[in-house]
Amino acid sequence: MKKFLFYLLVLALAPAAVLVVITPMDSQKQYIFGLISIGILFLMGFSKKRSISVIMVVMSILMSTRYMYFRVTQTLHFNSEIETILGMGLFLAEVYIWIMLLLNYLQTIWPLKREIVPLPEDMNQWPTVDVYIPTYNESLDVVRDTVLAAQCIDYPKDKMKIYILDDGKRREFAVFAADVGVGYITRNEHSHAKAGNLNHAMKLTHGELITVFDCDHVATRIFLQATVGGFLTDPKLALVQTPHYFYSPDPFERNLSVGRNIPNEGQLFYGPIQQGNDNWNATFFCGSCAVIRRSALEEIGGFAVETVTEDAHTALKMQRLGWKSAFLDIPLAAGLATERLVLHVIQRTRWARGMTQIFRVDNPLFGRGLTIQQRLCYLSAMMYYQFALPRIAFLTAPLAYLLFNLNIIYSSASLVFAYALPHLFLAIYLNSRMNGRHRYSFWGEIYDLVLAFHLVLPTAVTMLFPKRGKFNVTDKGALLNVGYFDFRVVRPHLVVAILLAIAVIWGLVRAFAHDHFGVDPKVIALNVFWGLYSLIFLLAAIAVARETRQTRKTIRIDVKIPVLIHYASGISSRSETLDLSMGGCRIVAPDERHLNDEIEEVELLLQSGAISIPVTTMGVDGEFIRLKFAEDIPLSRRRELVRVVLSRADAWINPPKPQDNPFRSMLTIMRCVFDLFWLTWKTRRENRRQRALLNASPEDGSL
């Protein structure tokens, strides 16, 4: 009955919605209509109810569709072939953005906040689990703690088996597996990369459930107890995915001055988007930190091997056969983010190729087994990675008029602005309201612009030839002793930035002398504003290429644990840690004894017992002591250290970021641009000073 009333209401309101979209207005009336719409939006914004958000989404869709109708009916008239090509290119880019806006609303309007399904008290009913840790060329330093963390998972040992899947066939990995007591699986041929490695392991193991961890993802102790319960209550549940949480900073967080104060790039996906997908039974498998039912995998022939994104394709195949999926929005494992911008680009290029391959070889819009909502959720993910050309079209569009006097939008500046303002304002405001703790306004443009120039060719080639390309492994765990600016990654960005700067300057000249040039100052002003807007985001994207030093091998985590400090003299003192890592710790200095007496060992005092670790003093920081752990501690002791540092149940539970404010977010981006110029000038000044010192001779008194 409720569904019938809903459809009846939609049918009744449809004529009014059509009138909102198609009613033409001059610029003055459209301004008034747009401002009234924005005012209503602000008034509704005082309420935080989900039903109000739904009404606001409908308003945003209507205003955006009205703008697109205006573009179709009034602006697609051109005077030359080049204007037609450029103008239609810009229009198609806007069509893409409009479609993505609709799909994004579908995914995020009603997120499902799933809770943990408890396991039965009788452990005999708990299913058996195989834990897979695939690796290819990563160092043992990266993989070691992942394996030890898996051994710390609180689950019956007779029901959980851990396997290192070593596609590199390295002797030190086999020895390590034997030393810690886990399985070791390798193979003679290496077809289908990670998916082939996982499928080979499936033939040799027999657990009812399979858990996959990338070799740098360390699990918390409660990982299986938090994720396995649903498989017992729902026999059709095939997948439980948890967030990919990264305890090391990504290139945006590390290289931008304000990077640590904003939600990282992945939080939008591993938050509202996956929760929204879950509401429509369209949760994606993300390759790691997930539990999968073996029988569901066997029914589809194992992990998908047709594309380089075997994870999402595997979930799609299972859902086609009626299997269910779930997303549990609790960080139960953590890994290493990409350390360099160039590695970030390589990783995202593989994702873009993989999603494009799925679009070509197993398009979710076609075939049997999926609901409409599932098809649209997958379509959103696949279409997202086609953003490169639309982003570049928006970025460079002002150049057409400012440099070449080409009119690619056939309309007055005031009319374009009157229609575009409510369309853009409502979309920005609503996304800030719905997703503002997971993605700050305008930051998505920076994330996309960093990648745009690098994704154009791979996505185009893959769209034409979907079987080209190969799986590439993302390097993790590297260090950087000297900071540098990665010109290779942002070379095309620099070229376009220079062109935009020239265009803006030339546009200002034409605006001040508009009588001489015979141009409309309003059109010039619109394009100059557009050019400046594009330039700000482009410069912020360029700023990410300033790679900062990274000399700390292990990431420190804020945690307070009681410790005993053992001095060489035999005396001990009580204190507590401020932070811990797998390589050392920082502790509060209880007194001044450490200035005269060498510290030989620290003892971490835990509820489960104490861990004694030999240490070396690295320095004294005011009231604190920095200590380095010995590297050759026994594996049993290192396992306990992993349990303390990385595998605590609450290790990755952090308070959410403050709610987004679009104006503050814009100012933050402008600060990134300012810091780029400031740091560049400061570095050049320091380099000149160093060269002067090197060239100076002792005789001239300079030294």
mmCIF file with all atom_site columns, C-alpha atoms in Angstrom, residues 134 136 167 187 189-199 305 307-308 310 470-473:
data_model
loop_
_atom_site.group_PDB
_atom_site.id
_atom_site.type_symbol
_atom_site.label_atom_id
_atom_site.label_alt_id
_atom_site.label_comp_id
_atom_site.label_asym_id
_atom_site.label_entity_id
_atom_site.label_seq_id
_atom_site.pdbx_PDB_ins_code
_atom_site.Cartn_x
_atom_site.Cartn_y
_atom_site.Cartn_z
_atom_site.occupancy
_atom_site.B_iso_or_equiv
_atom_site.pdbx_formal_charge
_atom_site.auth_seq_id
_atom_site.auth_comp_id
_atom_site.auth_asym_id
_atom_site.auth_atom_id
_atom_site.pdbx_PDB_model_num
ATOM 1  C CA . PRO A 1 134 ? 48.768 -12.903 -1.317  1.00 0.00 ? 134 PRO A CA 1
ATOM 2  C CA . TYR A 1 136 ? 54.344 -11.115 -5.201  1.00 0.00 ? 136 TYR A CA 1
ATOM 3  C CA . ASP A 1 167 ? 53.685 -15.745 -6.185  1.00 0.00 ? 167 ASP A CA 1
ATOM 4  C CA . ARG A 1 187 ? 52.799 -22.033 -7.896  1.00 0.00 ? 187 ARG A CA 1
ATOM 5  C CA . GLU A 1 189 ? 53.076 -20.484 -13.372 1.00 0.00 ? 189 GLU A CA 1
ATOM 6  C CA . HIS A 1 190 ? 51.759 -17.007 -12.622 1.00 0.00 ? 190 HIS A CA 1
ATOM 7  C CA . SER A 1 191 ? 48.782 -16.524 -14.919 1.00 0.00 ? 191 SER A CA 1
ATOM 8  C CA . HIS A 1 192 ? 46.047 -14.005 -14.009 1.00 0.00 ? 192 HIS A CA 1
ATOM 9  C CA . ALA A 1 193 ? 48.188 -12.293 -11.332 1.00 0.00 ? 193 ALA A CA 1
ATOM 10 C CA . LYS A 1 194 ? 46.448 -11.898 -7.954  1.00 0.00 ? 194 LYS A CA 1
ATOM 11 C CA . ALA A 1 195 ? 43.207 -13.572 -9.049  1.00 0.00 ? 195 ALA A CA 1
ATOM 12 C CA . GLY A 1 196 ? 45.133 -16.597 -10.327 1.00 0.00 ? 196 GLY A CA 1
ATOM 13 C CA . ASN A 1 197 ? 47.096 -16.750 -7.084  1.00 0.00 ? 197 ASN A CA 1
ATOM 14 C CA . LEU A 1 198 ? 43.874 -16.790 -5.033  1.00 0.00 ? 198 LEU A CA 1
ATOM 15 C CA . ASN A 1 199 ? 42.220 -19.378 -7.278  1.00 0.00 ? 199 ASN A CA 1
ATOM 16 C CA . VAL A 1 305 ? 40.234 -13.332 -14.081 1.00 0.00 ? 305 VAL A CA 1
ATOM 17 C CA . THR A 1 307 ? 39.838 -8.001  -15.798 1.00 0.00 ? 307 THR A CA 1
ATOM 18 C CA . VAL A 1 308 ? 42.611 -6.422  -13.724 1.00 0.00 ? 308 VAL A CA 1
ATOM 19 C CA . GLU A 1 310 ? 39.251 -8.973  -10.046 1.00 0.00 ? 310 GLU A CA 1
ATOM 20 C CA . LYS A 1 470 ? 48.398 -6.183  -17.450 1.00 0.00 ? 470 LYS A CA 1
ATOM 21 C CA . PHE A 1 471 ? 48.055 -6.282  -13.662 1.00 0.00 ? 471 PHE A CA 1
ATOM 22 C CA . ASN A 1 472 ? 50.658 -4.155  -11.868 1.00 0.00 ? 472 ASN A CA 1
ATOM 23 C CA . VAL A 1 473 ? 51.532 -4.368  -8.185  1.00 0.00 ? 473 VAL A CA 1
#
